[in-house]
JSON list of C-alpha atoms in Angstrom, two decimals:
[
{"chain": "A", "resi": 1, "resn": "MET", "atom": "CA", "xyz": [-48.61, -19.70, -2.22]},
{"chain": "A", "resi": 2, "resn": "THR", "atom": "CA", "xyz": [-48.96, -19.16, 1.11]},
{"chain": "A", "resi": 3, "resn": "VAL", "atom": "CA", "xyz": [-51.29, -16.67, 2.66]},
{"chain": "A", "resi": 4, "resn": "THR", "atom": "CA", "xyz": [-48.49, -14.78, 3.97]},
{"chain": "A", "resi": 5, "resn": "GLN", "atom": "CA", "xyz": [-46.82, -14.99, 0.38]},
{"chain": "A", "resi": 6, "resn": "ASP", "atom": "CA", "xyz": [-49.82, -13.58, -1.38]},
{"chain": "A", "resi": 7, "resn": "TRP", "atom": "CA", "xyz": [-50.09, -10.66, 1.25]},
{"chain": "A", "resi": 8, "resn": "LEU", "atom": "CA", "xyz": [-46.68, -9.43, 1.76]},
{"chain": "A", "resi": 9, "resn": "ARG", "atom": "CA", "xyz": [-43.68, -8.81, -0.81]},
{"chain": "A", "resi": 10, "resn": "CYS", "atom": "CA", "xyz": [-40.09, -8.55, 0.43]},
{"chain": "A", "resi": 11, "resn": "VAL", "atom": "CA", "xyz": [-37.93, -6.98, -1.88]},
{"chain": "A", "resi": 12, "resn": "THR", "atom": "CA", "xyz": [-34.84, -7.27, 0.38]},
{"chain": "A", "resi": 13, "resn": "PRO", "atom": "CA", "xyz": [-34.75, -9.92, 2.54]},
{"chain": "A", "resi": 14, "resn": "ARG", "atom": "CA", "xyz": [-32.87, -9.50, 5.74]},
{"chain": "A", "resi": 15, "resn": "PRO", "atom": "CA", "xyz": [-32.73, -12.72, 8.15]},
{"chain": "A", "resi": 16, "resn": "GLU", "atom": "CA", "xyz": [-30.09, -10.92, 9.91]},
{"chain": "A", "resi": 17, "resn": "ALA", "atom": "CA", "xyz": [-32.09, -8.11, 10.64]},
{"chain": "A", "resi": 18, "resn": "ALA", "atom": "CA", "xyz": [-33.50, -7.45, 14.50]},
{"chain": "A", "resi": 19, "resn": "VAL", "atom": "CA", "xyz": [-36.94, -6.29, 13.66]},
{"chain": "A", "resi": 20, "resn": "ARG", "atom": "CA", "xyz": [-39.23, -6.61, 10.76]},
{"chain": "A", "resi": 21, "resn": "LEU", "atom": "CA", "xyz": [-41.36, -3.44, 9.20]},
{"chain": "A", "resi": 22, "resn": "ILE", "atom": "CA", "xyz": [-44.28, -3.94, 7.90]},
{"chain": "A", "resi": 23, "resn": "CYS", "atom": "CA", "xyz": [-45.62, -1.15, 5.26]},
{"chain": "A", "resi": 24, "resn": "LEU", "atom": "CA", "xyz": [-49.16, -0.69, 4.54]},
{"chain": "A", "resi": 25, "resn": "PRO", "atom": "CA", "xyz": [-50.15, 1.43, 1.04]},
{"chain": "A", "resi": 26, "resn": "HIS", "atom": "CA", "xyz": [-52.25, 4.21, 0.98]},
{"chain": "A", "resi": 27, "resn": "ALA", "atom": "CA", "xyz": [-55.42, 4.35, -1.26]},
{"chain": "A", "resi": 28, "resn": "GLY", "atom": "CA", "xyz": [-54.74, 3.15, -4.81]},
{"chain": "A", "resi": 29, "resn": "GLY", "atom": "CA", "xyz": [-51.23, 1.93, -3.84]},
{"chain": "A", "resi": 30, "resn": "SER", "atom": "CA", "xyz": [-49.55, -1.13, -3.90]},
{"chain": "A", "resi": 31, "resn": "ALA", "atom": "CA", "xyz": [-46.80, -3.10, -2.43]},
{"chain": "A", "resi": 32, "resn": "SER", "atom": "CA", "xyz": [-44.39, -1.72, -4.91]},
{"chain": "A", "resi": 33, "resn": "PHE", "atom": "CA", "xyz": [-44.40, 1.81, -3.59]},
{"chain": "A", "resi": 34, "resn": "TYR", "atom": "CA", "xyz": [-42.32, 0.64, -1.01]},
{"chain": "A", "resi": 35, "resn": "ALA", "atom": "CA", "xyz": [-40.08, -1.39, -3.22]},
{"chain": "A", "resi": 36, "resn": "GLY", "atom": "CA", "xyz": [-36.92, 0.80, -2.26]},
{"chain": "A", "resi": 37, "resn": "TRP", "atom": "CA", "xyz": [-37.72, 1.05, 1.42]},
{"chain": "A", "resi": 38, "resn": "GLY", "atom": "CA", "xyz": [-35.14, -2.05, 2.19]},
{"chain": "A", "resi": 39, "resn": "ALA", "atom": "CA", "xyz": [-32.36, -0.40, 1.00]},
{"chain": "A", "resi": 40, "resn": "LEU", "atom": "CA", "xyz": [-33.25, 2.77, 3.10]},
{"chain": "A", "resi": 41, "resn": "LEU", "atom": "CA", "xyz": [-33.49, 0.79, 6.18]},
{"chain": "A", "resi": 42, "resn": "PRO", "atom": "CA", "xyz": [-31.00, -1.59, 6.56]},
{"chain": "A", "resi": 43, "resn": "GLN", "atom": "CA", "xyz": [-31.15, -2.69, 9.98]},
{"chain": "A", "resi": 44, "resn": "ALA", "atom": "CA", "xyz": [-34.91, -3.83, 9.27]},
{"chain": "A", "resi": 45, "resn": "GLU", "atom": "CA", "xyz": [-36.36, -6.41, 7.08]},
{"chain": "A", "resi": 46, "resn": "VAL", "atom": "CA", "xyz": [-39.27, -4.86, 4.99]},
{"chain": "A", "resi": 47, "resn": "HIS", "atom": "CA", "xyz": [-42.33, -6.18, 3.97]},
{"chain": "A", "resi": 48, "resn": "ALA", "atom": "CA", "xyz": [-45.09, -4.56, 1.79]},
{"chain": "A", "resi": 49, "resn": "VAL", "atom": "CA", "xyz": [-48.61, -5.39, 2.09]},
{"chain": "A", "resi": 50, "resn": "ALA", "atom": "CA", "xyz": [-50.31, -6.60, -1.41]},
{"chain": "A", "resi": 51, "resn": "TYR", "atom": "CA", "xyz": [-54.14, -5.17, -0.94]},
{"chain": "A", "resi": 52, "resn": "PRO", "atom": "CA", "xyz": [-56.36, -7.51, -3.01]},
{"chain": "A", "resi": 53, "resn": "GLY", "atom": "CA", "xyz": [-57.27, -6.00, -6.82]},
{"chain": "A", "resi": 54, "resn": "ARG", "atom": "CA", "xyz": [-54.11, -4.92, -8.12]},
{"chain": "A", "resi": 55, "resn": "ALA", "atom": "CA", "xyz": [-50.86, -6.29, -8.88]},
{"chain": "A", "resi": 56, "resn": "HIS", "atom": "CA", "xyz": [-50.08, -9.97, -8.72]},
{"chain": "A", "resi": 57, "resn": "ARG", "atom": "CA", "xyz": [-53.66, -9.87, -6.63]},
{"chain": "A", "resi": 58, "resn": "PHE", "atom": "CA", "xyz": [-55.80, -8.04, -9.56]},
{"chain": "A", "resi": 59, "resn": "ASP", "atom": "CA", "xyz": [-58.34, -10.91, -9.85]},
{"chain": "A", "resi": 60, "resn": "ASP", "atom": "CA", "xyz": [-59.06, -10.93, -5.88]},
{"chain": "A", "resi": 61, "resn": "PRO", "atom": "CA", "xyz": [-62.26, -9.21, -5.03]},
{"chain": "A", "resi": 62, "resn": "LEU", "atom": "CA", "xyz": [-61.47, -5.71, -3.58]},
{"chain": "A", "resi": 63, "resn": "ALA", "atom": "CA", "xyz": [-61.63, -5.34, -0.13]},
{"chain": "A", "resi": 64, "resn": "GLU", "atom": "CA", "xyz": [-65.34, -4.11, 1.50]},
{"chain": "A", "resi": 65, "resn": "ASP", "atom": "CA", "xyz": [-64.11, -4.06, 4.79]},
{"chain": "A", "resi": 66, "resn": "LEU", "atom": "CA", "xyz": [-61.55, -2.51, 6.36]},
{"chain": "A", "resi": 67, "resn": "VAL", "atom": "CA", "xyz": [-61.42, -4.39, 9.67]},
{"chain": "A", "resi": 68, "resn": "GLU", "atom": "CA", "xyz": [-62.17, -7.44, 8.18]},
{"chain": "A", "resi": 69, "resn": "MET", "atom": "CA", "xyz": [-59.04, -6.98, 5.99]},
{"chain": "A", "resi": 70, "resn": "ALA", "atom": "CA", "xyz": [-56.75, -5.86, 8.86]},
{"chain": "A", "resi": 71, "resn": "ARG", "atom": "CA", "xyz": [-57.58, -9.15, 10.38]},
{"chain": "A", "resi": 72, "resn": "GLU", "atom": "CA", "xyz": [-56.54, -11.26, 7.23]},
{"chain": "A", "resi": 73, "resn": "ILE", "atom": "CA", "xyz": [-53.35, -9.14, 7.18]},
{"chain": "A", "resi": 74, "resn": "ALA", "atom": "CA", "xyz": [-52.54, -9.76, 11.02]},
{"chain": "A", "resi": 75, "resn": "ASP", "atom": "CA", "xyz": [-52.94, -13.59, 10.11]},
{"chain": "A", "resi": 76, "resn": "ALA", "atom": "CA", "xyz": [-50.65, -13.10, 7.20]},
{"chain": "A", "resi": 77, "resn": "ILE", "atom": "CA", "xyz": [-48.08, -11.34, 9.35]},
{"chain": "A", "resi": 78, "resn": "ALA", "atom": "CA", "xyz": [-48.09, -13.59, 12.49]},
{"chain": "A", "resi": 79, "resn": "PRO", "atom": "CA", "xyz": [-45.65, -16.27, 10.88]},
{"chain": "A", "resi": 80, "resn": "LEU", "atom": "CA", "xyz": [-43.07, -13.47, 10.99]},
{"chain": "A", "resi": 81, "resn": "ALA", "atom": "CA", "xyz": [-43.56, -12.71, 14.65]},
{"chain": "A", "resi": 82, "resn": "ASP", "atom": "CA", "xyz": [-40.54, -14.30, 15.71]},
{"chain": "A", "resi": 83, "resn": "LYS", "atom": "CA", "xyz": [-38.67, -11.28, 15.14]},
{"chain": "A", "resi": 84, "resn": "PRO", "atom": "CA", "xyz": [-40.23, -7.82, 16.86]},
{"chain": "A", "resi": 85, "resn": "LEU", "atom": "CA", "xyz": [-42.83, -6.51, 14.42]},
{"chain": "A", "resi": 86, "resn": "ALA", "atom": "CA", "xyz": [-43.32, -2.64, 13.41]},
{"chain": "A", "resi": 87, "resn": "LEU", "atom": "CA", "xyz": [-45.97, -1.05, 11.34]},
{"chain": "A", "resi": 88, "resn": "PHE", "atom": "CA", "xyz": [-46.06, 1.81, 8.99]},
{"chain": "A", "resi": 89, "resn": "GLY", "atom": "CA", "xyz": [-49.09, 2.64, 7.46]},
{"chain": "A", "resi": 90, "resn": "HIS", "atom": "CA", "xyz": [-49.86, 5.76, 4.93]},
{"chain": "A", "resi": 91, "resn": "SER", "atom": "CA", "xyz": [-52.92, 7.31, 4.78]},
{"chain": "A", "resi": 92, "resn": "LEU", "atom": "CA", "xyz": [-55.37, 4.80, 4.23]},
{"chain": "A", "resi": 93, "resn": "GLY", "atom": "CA", "xyz": [-52.47, 2.24, 5.24]},
{"chain": "A", "resi": 94, "resn": "ALA", "atom": "CA", "xyz": [-52.54, 4.24, 8.79]},
{"chain": "A", "resi": 95, "resn": "ALA", "atom": "CA", "xyz": [-56.16, 3.33, 9.78]},
{"chain": "A", "resi": 96, "resn": "VAL", "atom": "CA", "xyz": [-55.50, -0.28, 8.25]},
{"chain": "A", "resi": 97, "resn": "ALA", "atom": "CA", "xyz": [-52.07, -0.75, 10.49]},
{"chain": "A", "resi": 98, "resn": "LEU", "atom": "CA", "xyz": [-54.22, 0.64, 13.36]},
{"chain": "A", "resi": 99, "resn": "GLU", "atom": "CA", "xyz": [-56.75, -2.18, 12.95]},
{"chain": "A", "resi": 100, "resn": "THR", "atom": "CA", "xyz": [-53.87, -4.45, 12.27]},
{"chain": "A", "resi": 101, "resn": "ALA", "atom": "CA", "xyz": [-52.14, -3.92, 15.17]},
{"chain": "A", "resi": 102, "resn": "ARG", "atom": "CA", "xyz": [-55.24, -4.62, 17.51]},
{"chain": "A", "resi": 103, "resn": "ALA", "atom": "CA", "xyz": [-55.96, -7.90, 15.57]},
{"chain": "A", "resi": 104, "resn": "LEU", "atom": "CA", "xyz": [-52.35, -8.60, 16.47]},
{"chain": "A", "resi": 105, "resn": "GLU", "atom": "CA", "xyz": [-52.22, -7.72, 20.02]},
{"chain": "A", "resi": 106, "resn": "ALA", "atom": "CA", "xyz": [-55.68, -9.30, 20.28]},
{"chain": "A", "resi": 107, "resn": "ALA", "atom": "CA", "xyz": [-53.64, -12.55, 19.34]},
{"chain": "A", "resi": 108, "resn": "GLY", "atom": "CA", "xyz": [-50.88, -12.15, 21.94]},
{"chain": "A", "resi": 109, "resn": "ILE", "atom": "CA", "xyz": [-48.34, -10.63, 19.35]},
{"chain": "A", "resi": 110, "resn": "PRO", "atom": "CA", "xyz": [-46.62, -7.67, 20.51]},
{"chain": "A", "resi": 111, "resn": "VAL", "atom": "CA", "xyz": [-46.32, -4.66, 17.85]},
{"chain": "A", "resi": 112, "resn": "VAL", "atom": "CA", "xyz": [-43.08, -2.70, 19.00]},
{"chain": "A", "resi": 113, "resn": "HIS", "atom": "CA", "xyz": [-44.29, 0.33, 17.08]},
{"chain": "A", "resi": 114, "resn": "LEU", "atom": "CA", "xyz": [-46.69, 1.81, 14.81]},
{"chain": "A", "resi": 115, "resn": "PHE", "atom": "CA", "xyz": [-45.86, 4.60, 12.46]},
{"chain": "A", "resi": 116, "resn": "ALA", "atom": "CA", "xyz": [-49.04, 6.53, 11.04]},
{"chain": "A", "resi": 117, "resn": "SER", "atom": "CA", "xyz": [-47.98, 8.64, 7.90]},
{"chain": "A", "resi": 118, "resn": "GLY", "atom": "CA", "xyz": [-49.95, 11.22, 6.47]},
{"chain": "A", "resi": 119, "resn": "SER", "atom": "CA", "xyz": [-52.06, 10.95, 9.68]},
{"chain": "A", "resi": 120, "resn": "ARG", "atom": "CA", "xyz": [-52.09, 13.49, 12.48]},
{"chain": "A", "resi": 121, "resn": "ASN", "atom": "CA", "xyz": [-53.39, 13.58, 15.79]},
{"chain": "A", "resi": 122, "resn": "GLY", "atom": "CA", "xyz": [-57.22, 15.09, 16.54]},
{"chain": "A", "resi": 123, "resn": "PRO", "atom": "CA", "xyz": [-60.16, 14.62, 17.49]},
{"chain": "A", "resi": 124, "resn": "LEU", "atom": "CA", "xyz": [-62.03, 11.91, 15.61]},
{"chain": "A", "resi": 125, "resn": "PRO", "atom": "CA", "xyz": [-63.96, 13.81, 12.71]},
{"chain": "A", "resi": 126, "resn": "GLY", "atom": "CA", "xyz": [-67.74, 12.46, 11.61]},
{"chain": "A", "resi": 127, "resn": "PRO", "atom": "CA", "xyz": [-69.05, 10.31, 8.41]},
{"chain": "A", "resi": 128, "resn": "LEU", "atom": "CA", "xyz": [-67.12, 11.51, 5.52]},
{"chain": "A", "resi": 129, "resn": "PRO", "atom": "CA", "xyz": [-69.31, 11.68, 1.84]},
{"chain": "A", "resi": 130, "resn": "PRO", "atom": "CA", "xyz": [-68.73, 8.77, -0.20]},
{"chain": "A", "resi": 131, "resn": "PRO", "atom": "CA", "xyz": [-66.07, 9.21, -2.82]},
{"chain": "A", "resi": 132, "resn": "SER", "atom": "CA", "xyz": [-66.64, 10.58, -6.20]},
{"chain": "A", "resi": 133, "resn": "GLU", "atom": "CA", "xyz": [-67.29, 7.95, -8.82]},
{"chain": "A", "resi": 134, "resn": "ASP", "atom": "CA", "xyz": [-66.60, 10.16, -11.72]},
{"chain": "A", "resi": 135, "resn": "PRO", "atom": "CA", "xyz": [-63.59, 9.53, -13.25]},
{"chain": "A", "resi": 136, "resn": "ALA", "atom": "CA", "xyz": [-62.24, 12.74, -14.34]},
{"chain": "A", "resi": 137, "resn": "GLU", "atom": "CA", "xyz": [-62.66, 14.00, -10.53]},
{"chain": "A", "resi": 138, "resn": "LEU", "atom": "CA", "xyz": [-60.99, 10.91, -9.24]},
{"chain": "A", "resi": 139, "resn": "VAL", "atom": "CA", "xyz": [-58.04, 11.74, -11.77]},
{"chain": "A", "resi": 140, "resn": "GLU", "atom": "CA", "xyz": [-57.90, 15.07, -10.59]},
{"chain": "A", "resi": 141, "resn": "GLN", "atom": "CA", "xyz": [-57.86, 14.07, -7.05]},
{"chain": "A", "resi": 142, "resn": "LEU", "atom": "CA", "xyz": [-54.87, 11.96, -7.90]},
{"chain": "A", "resi": 143, "resn": "ILE", "atom": "CA", "xyz": [-52.85, 14.57, -9.11]},
{"chain": "A", "resi": 144, "resn": "ARG", "atom": "CA", "xyz": [-53.90, 17.19, -6.63]},
{"chain": "A", "resi": 145, "resn": "LEU", "atom": "CA", "xyz": [-52.70, 14.94, -3.86]},
{"chain": "A", "resi": 146, "resn": "GLY", "atom": "CA", "xyz": [-49.64, 14.50, -5.27]},
{"chain": "A", "resi": 147, "resn": "GLY", "atom": "CA", "xyz": [-48.91, 10.83, -5.61]},
{"chain": "A", "resi": 148, "resn": "THR", "atom": "CA", "xyz": [-49.42, 10.11, -9.18]},
{"chain": "A", "resi": 149, "resn": "ASP", "atom": "CA", "xyz": [-47.72, 11.71, -12.17]},
{"chain": "A", "resi": 150, "resn": "PRO", "atom": "CA", "xyz": [-49.81, 14.28, -13.90]},
{"chain": "A", "resi": 151, "resn": "GLU", "atom": "CA", "xyz": [-49.44, 12.75, -17.43]},
{"chain": "A", "resi": 152, "resn": "LEU", "atom": "CA", "xyz": [-49.78, 9.05, -16.46]},
{"chain": "A", "resi": 153, "resn": "ALA", "atom": "CA", "xyz": [-52.84, 9.80, -14.57]},
{"chain": "A", "resi": 154, "resn": "LYS", "atom": "CA", "xyz": [-54.61, 11.28, -17.89]},
{"chain": "A", "resi": 155, "resn": "ASP", "atom": "CA", "xyz": [-53.52, 8.05, -19.58]},
{"chain": "A", "resi": 156, "resn": "PRO", "atom": "CA", "xyz": [-56.46, 6.01, -20.58]},
{"chain": "A", "resi": 157, "resn": "ASP", "atom": "CA", "xyz": [-54.93, 2.60, -20.18]},
{"chain": "A", "resi": 158, "resn": "PHE", "atom": "CA", "xyz": [-53.90, 3.70, -16.58]},
{"chain": "A", "resi": 159, "resn": "GLN", "atom": "CA", "xyz": [-57.34, 4.97, -15.62]},
{"chain": "A", "resi": 160, "resn": "ASP", "atom": "CA", "xyz": [-58.71, 1.60, -16.95]},
{"chain": "A", "resi": 161, "resn": "LEU", "atom": "CA", "xyz": [-56.24, -0.18, -14.53]},
{"chain": "A", "resi": 162, "resn": "VAL", "atom": "CA", "xyz": [-55.90, 1.84, -11.46]},
{"chain": "A", "resi": 163, "resn": "LEU", "atom": "CA", "xyz": [-59.33, 3.81, -11.33]},
{"chain": "A", "resi": 164, "resn": "PRO", "atom": "CA", "xyz": [-61.26, 0.73, -10.00]},
{"chain": "A", "resi": 165, "resn": "TYR", "atom": "CA", "xyz": [-59.35, -0.29, -7.26]},
{"chain": "A", "resi": 166, "resn": "THR", "atom": "CA", "xyz": [-58.32, 3.27, -6.29]},
{"chain": "A", "resi": 167, "resn": "LEU", "atom": "CA", "xyz": [-62.52, 4.00, -6.11]},
{"chain": "A", "resi": 168, "resn": "GLY", "atom": "CA", "xyz": [-62.78, 0.73, -4.19]},
{"chain": "A", "resi": 169, "resn": "ASP", "atom": "CA", "xyz": [-60.14, 1.49, -1.62]},
{"chain": "A", "resi": 170, "resn": "GLY", "atom": "CA", "xyz": [-61.91, 5.15, -1.34]},
{"chain": "A", "resi": 171, "resn": "LYS", "atom": "CA", "xyz": [-65.41, 3.32, -0.71]},
{"chain": "A", "resi": 172, "resn": "LEU", "atom": "CA", "xyz": [-63.40, 0.97, 1.97]},
{"chain": "A", "resi": 173, "resn": "PHE", "atom": "CA", "xyz": [-61.73, 3.72, 3.85]},
{"chain": "A", "resi": 174, "resn": "HIS", "atom": "CA", "xyz": [-64.95, 6.02, 3.63]},
{"chain": "A", "resi": 175, "resn": "ALA", "atom": "CA", "xyz": [-67.00, 3.24, 5.21]},
{"chain": "A", "resi": 176, "resn": "TYR", "atom": "CA", "xyz": [-64.64, 2.55, 8.05]},
{"chain": "A", "resi": 177, "resn": "ARG", "atom": "CA", "xyz": [-65.99, 3.69, 11.25]},
{"chain": "A", "resi": 178, "resn": "MET", "atom": "CA", "xyz": [-63.13, 3.86, 13.80]},
{"chain": "A", "resi": 179, "resn": "SER", "atom": "CA", "xyz": [-63.85, 2.63, 17.58]},
{"chain": "A", "resi": 180, "resn": "GLU", "atom": "CA", "xyz": [-61.59, 4.42, 20.14]},
{"chain": "A", "resi": 181, "resn": "GLU", "atom": "CA", "xyz": [-61.25, 1.13, 21.88]},
{"chain": "A", "resi": 182, "resn": "PRO", "atom": "CA", "xyz": [-59.31, -1.02, 22.40]},
{"chain": "A", "resi": 183, "resn": "GLN", "atom": "CA", "xyz": [-56.30, 1.04, 22.96]},
{"chain": "A", "resi": 184, "resn": "LEU", "atom": "CA", "xyz": [-53.18, -0.08, 21.55]},
{"chain": "A", "resi": 185, "resn": "CYS", "atom": "CA", "xyz": [-50.57, -1.61, 23.36]},
{"chain": "A", "resi": 186, "resn": "CYS", "atom": "CA", "xyz": [-47.53, -0.37, 21.21]},
{"chain": "A", "resi": 187, "resn": "PRO", "atom": "CA", "xyz": [-46.24, 3.52, 20.85]},
{"chain": "A", "resi": 188, "resn": "VAL", "atom": "CA", "xyz": [-47.32, 5.49, 18.01]},
{"chain": "A", "resi": 189, "resn": "THR", "atom": "CA", "xyz": [-45.45, 8.02, 15.98]},
{"chain": "A", "resi": 190, "resn": "CYS", "atom": "CA", "xyz": [-47.42, 10.27, 13.32]},
{"chain": "A", "resi": 191, "resn": "VAL", "atom": "CA", "xyz": [-45.53, 11.58, 10.49]},
{"chain": "A", "resi": 192, "resn": "VAL", "atom": "CA", "xyz": [-47.22, 14.26, 8.37]},
{"chain": "A", "resi": 193, "resn": "GLY", "atom": "CA", "xyz": [-46.23, 17.04, 5.80]},
{"chain": "A", "resi": 194, "resn": "ASP", "atom": "CA", "xyz": [-46.60, 20.73, 6.57]},
{"chain": "A", "resi": 195, "resn": "ALA", "atom": "CA", "xyz": [-48.58, 21.27, 3.66]},
{"chain": "A", "resi": 196, "resn": "ASP", "atom": "CA", "xyz": [-50.95, 18.25, 4.04]},
{"chain": "A", "resi": 197, "resn": "ASP", "atom": "CA", "xyz": [-54.35, 19.53, 4.00]},
{"chain": "A", "resi": 198, "resn": "ASP", "atom": "CA", "xyz": [-55.61, 15.77, 3.37]},
{"chain": "A", "resi": 199, "resn": "ALA", "atom": "CA", "xyz": [-54.05, 14.56, 6.39]},
{"chain": "A", "resi": 200, "resn": "ASP", "atom": "CA", "xyz": [-56.24, 11.43, 7.79]},
{"chain": "A", "resi": 201, "resn": "ILE", "atom": "CA", "xyz": [-57.05, 12.57, 11.40]},
{"chain": "A", "resi": 202, "resn": "ARG", "atom": "CA", "xyz": [-57.09, 10.08, 14.43]},
{"chain": "A", "resi": 203, "resn": "PRO", "atom": "CA", "xyz": [-57.06, 10.80, 18.06]},
{"chain": "A", "resi": 204, "resn": "TRP", "atom": "CA", "xyz": [-53.79, 8.87, 18.22]},
{"chain": "A", "resi": 205, "resn": "ALA", "atom": "CA", "xyz": [-52.60, 10.24, 21.48]},
{"chain": "A", "resi": 206, "resn": "LYS", "atom": "CA", "xyz": [-55.97, 9.19, 23.20]},
{"chain": "A", "resi": 207, "resn": "ILE", "atom": "CA", "xyz": [-55.25, 5.24, 21.86]},
{"chain": "A", "resi": 208, "resn": "ALA", "atom": "CA", "xyz": [-51.77, 5.03, 22.11]},
{"chain": "A", "resi": 209, "resn": "PRO", "atom": "CA", "xyz": [-51.24, 5.71, 26.46]},
{"chain": "A", "resi": 210, "resn": "GLU", "atom": "CA", "xyz": [-47.57, 3.80, 25.84]},
{"chain": "A", "resi": 211, "resn": "GLY", "atom": "CA", "xyz": [-46.52, 6.86, 24.11]},
{"chain": "A", "resi": 212, "resn": "PHE", "atom": "CA", "xyz": [-47.50, 9.06, 20.85]},
{"chain": "A", "resi": 213, "resn": "VAL", "atom": "CA", "xyz": [-45.06, 11.48, 19.09]},
{"chain": "A", "resi": 214, "resn": "GLU", "atom": "CA", "xyz": [-45.90, 13.69, 15.93]},
{"chain": "A", "resi": 215, "resn": "HIS", "atom": "CA", "xyz": [-43.19, 14.67, 13.38]},
{"chain": "A", "resi": 216, "resn": "ILE", "atom": "CA", "xyz": [-44.16, 17.37, 11.12]},
{"chain": "A", "resi": 217, "resn": "VAL", "atom": "CA", "xyz": [-42.27, 17.22, 7.91]},
{"chain": "A", "resi": 218, "resn": "ALA", "atom": "CA", "xyz": [-41.83, 19.40, 4.82]},
{"chain": "A", "resi": 219, "resn": "GLY", "atom": "CA", "xyz": [-43.96, 18.44, 1.96]},
{"chain": "A", "resi": 220, "resn": "ASP", "atom": "CA", "xyz": [-47.82, 17.81, 1.02]},
{"chain": "A", "resi": 221, "resn": "HIS", "atom": "CA", "xyz": [-50.01, 14.52, 1.23]},
{"chain": "A", "resi": 222, "resn": "PHE", "atom": "CA", "xyz": [-47.04, 12.48, -0.62]},
{"chain": "A", "resi": 223, "resn": "TYR", "atom": "CA", "xyz": [-44.12, 13.70, 1.12]},
{"chain": "A", "resi": 224, "resn": "LEU", "atom": "CA", "xyz": [-42.84, 10.24, 1.44]},
{"chain": "A", "resi": 225, "resn": "SER", "atom": "CA", "xyz": [-42.38, 9.78, -2.43]},
{"chain": "A", "resi": 226, "resn": "GLU", "atom": "CA", "xyz": [-39.54, 12.63, -2.67]},
{"chain": "A", "resi": 227, "resn": "SER", "atom": "CA", "xyz": [-38.51, 12.15, 1.12]},
{"chain": "A", "resi": 228, "resn": "PRO", "atom": "CA", "xyz": [-39.23, 8.92, 2.90]},
{"chain": "A", "resi": 229, "resn": "PRO", "atom": "CA", "xyz": [-38.99, 9.37, 6.81]},
{"chain": "A", "resi": 230, "resn": "ASP", "atom": "CA", "xyz": [-36.30, 6.34, 6.82]},
{"chain": "A", "resi": 231, "resn": "GLU", "atom": "CA", "xyz": [-34.15, 8.77, 9.62]},
{"chain": "A", "resi": 232, "resn": "ILE", "atom": "CA", "xyz": [-37.41, 8.92, 11.93]},
{"chain": "A", "resi": 233, "resn": "ILE", "atom": "CA", "xyz": [-38.21, 5.16, 11.62]},
{"chain": "A", "resi": 234, "resn": "ALA", "atom": "CA", "xyz": [-34.33, 4.40, 12.13]},
{"chain": "A", "resi": 235, "resn": "ALA", "atom": "CA", "xyz": [-33.81, 6.17, 14.96]},
{"chain": "A", "resi": 236, "resn": "THR", "atom": "CA", "xyz": [-37.23, 5.04, 16.62]},
{"chain": "A", "resi": 237, "resn": "LEU", "atom": "CA", "xyz": [-36.64, 1.39, 15.75]},
{"chain": "A", "resi": 238, "resn": "GLY", "atom": "CA", "xyz": [-32.66, 1.86, 16.60]},
{"chain": "A", "resi": 239, "resn": "GLY", "atom": "CA", "xyz": [-32.66, 0.06, 20.00]},
{"chain": "A", "resi": 240, "resn": "HIS", "atom": "CA", "xyz": [-33.85, -2.88, 17.88]},
{"chain": "A", "resi": 241, "resn": "GLY", "atom": "CA", "xyz": [-31.63, -2.75, 15.36]},
{"chain": "A", "resi": 242, "resn": "GLU", "atom": "CA", "xyz": [-28.11, -2.03, 17.23]},
{"chain": "A", "resi": 243, "resn": "GLY", "atom": "CA", "xyz": [-25.51, -4.44, 16.23]},
{"chain": "A", "resi": 244, "resn": "GLN", "atom": "CA", "xyz": [-26.97, -4.95, 12.86]},
{"chain": "A", "resi": 245, "resn": "ASP", "atom": "CA", "xyz": [-24.54, -4.77, 9.82]},
{"chain": "A", "resi": 246, "resn": "ALA", "atom": "CA", "xyz": [-25.34, -2.10, 7.30]}
]
């Protein structure tokens, strides 16, 4: 298995597509979260990032440094740069997308657009307290955020499988300290639910001088489980998908 194959999953290969969309999951998420997005976005070839410690990478050590993980993701994406690249990240994935975009741009690989989902524009908050390691509290948090079926979240087998890497992702995210430099060379679009009280906050408008737009949509932190923002993505990337077959 190559580095690219290890990190990326593409359920719907679309070699004729004019743009590739790289999707980065939330904390506790996996590449399978984006399994249906290829069908929703016929103008793009969708690749989902597989974080270590879950699914086919269950035996791989969990990442401990978000910036370093983003550099490894950028290395895996680089062979796909024969076509325009866009990044989509939800929650934790938005921060990983930011650092991945920086790593790609530092390597001379342009990113045409960054979509920061579950993240809103605002002053960067101070350090957050470490996430709880109490399994019961983690389960309640998963249920409250809306990304996990309540009955499934309470299943002991599910907890044994999912909670370790969910906690690892939480530690990774809370340890991350974002620098406001370097600025991005690509424009940024934020998409956030109107009832999302848990949105990630970053100074996107400040670090994206090439353009920033924020869309408020109906829903909570996991609005995209029921209503993926495919129309926003398609309209934003439309110039790169013109002339492609549906």
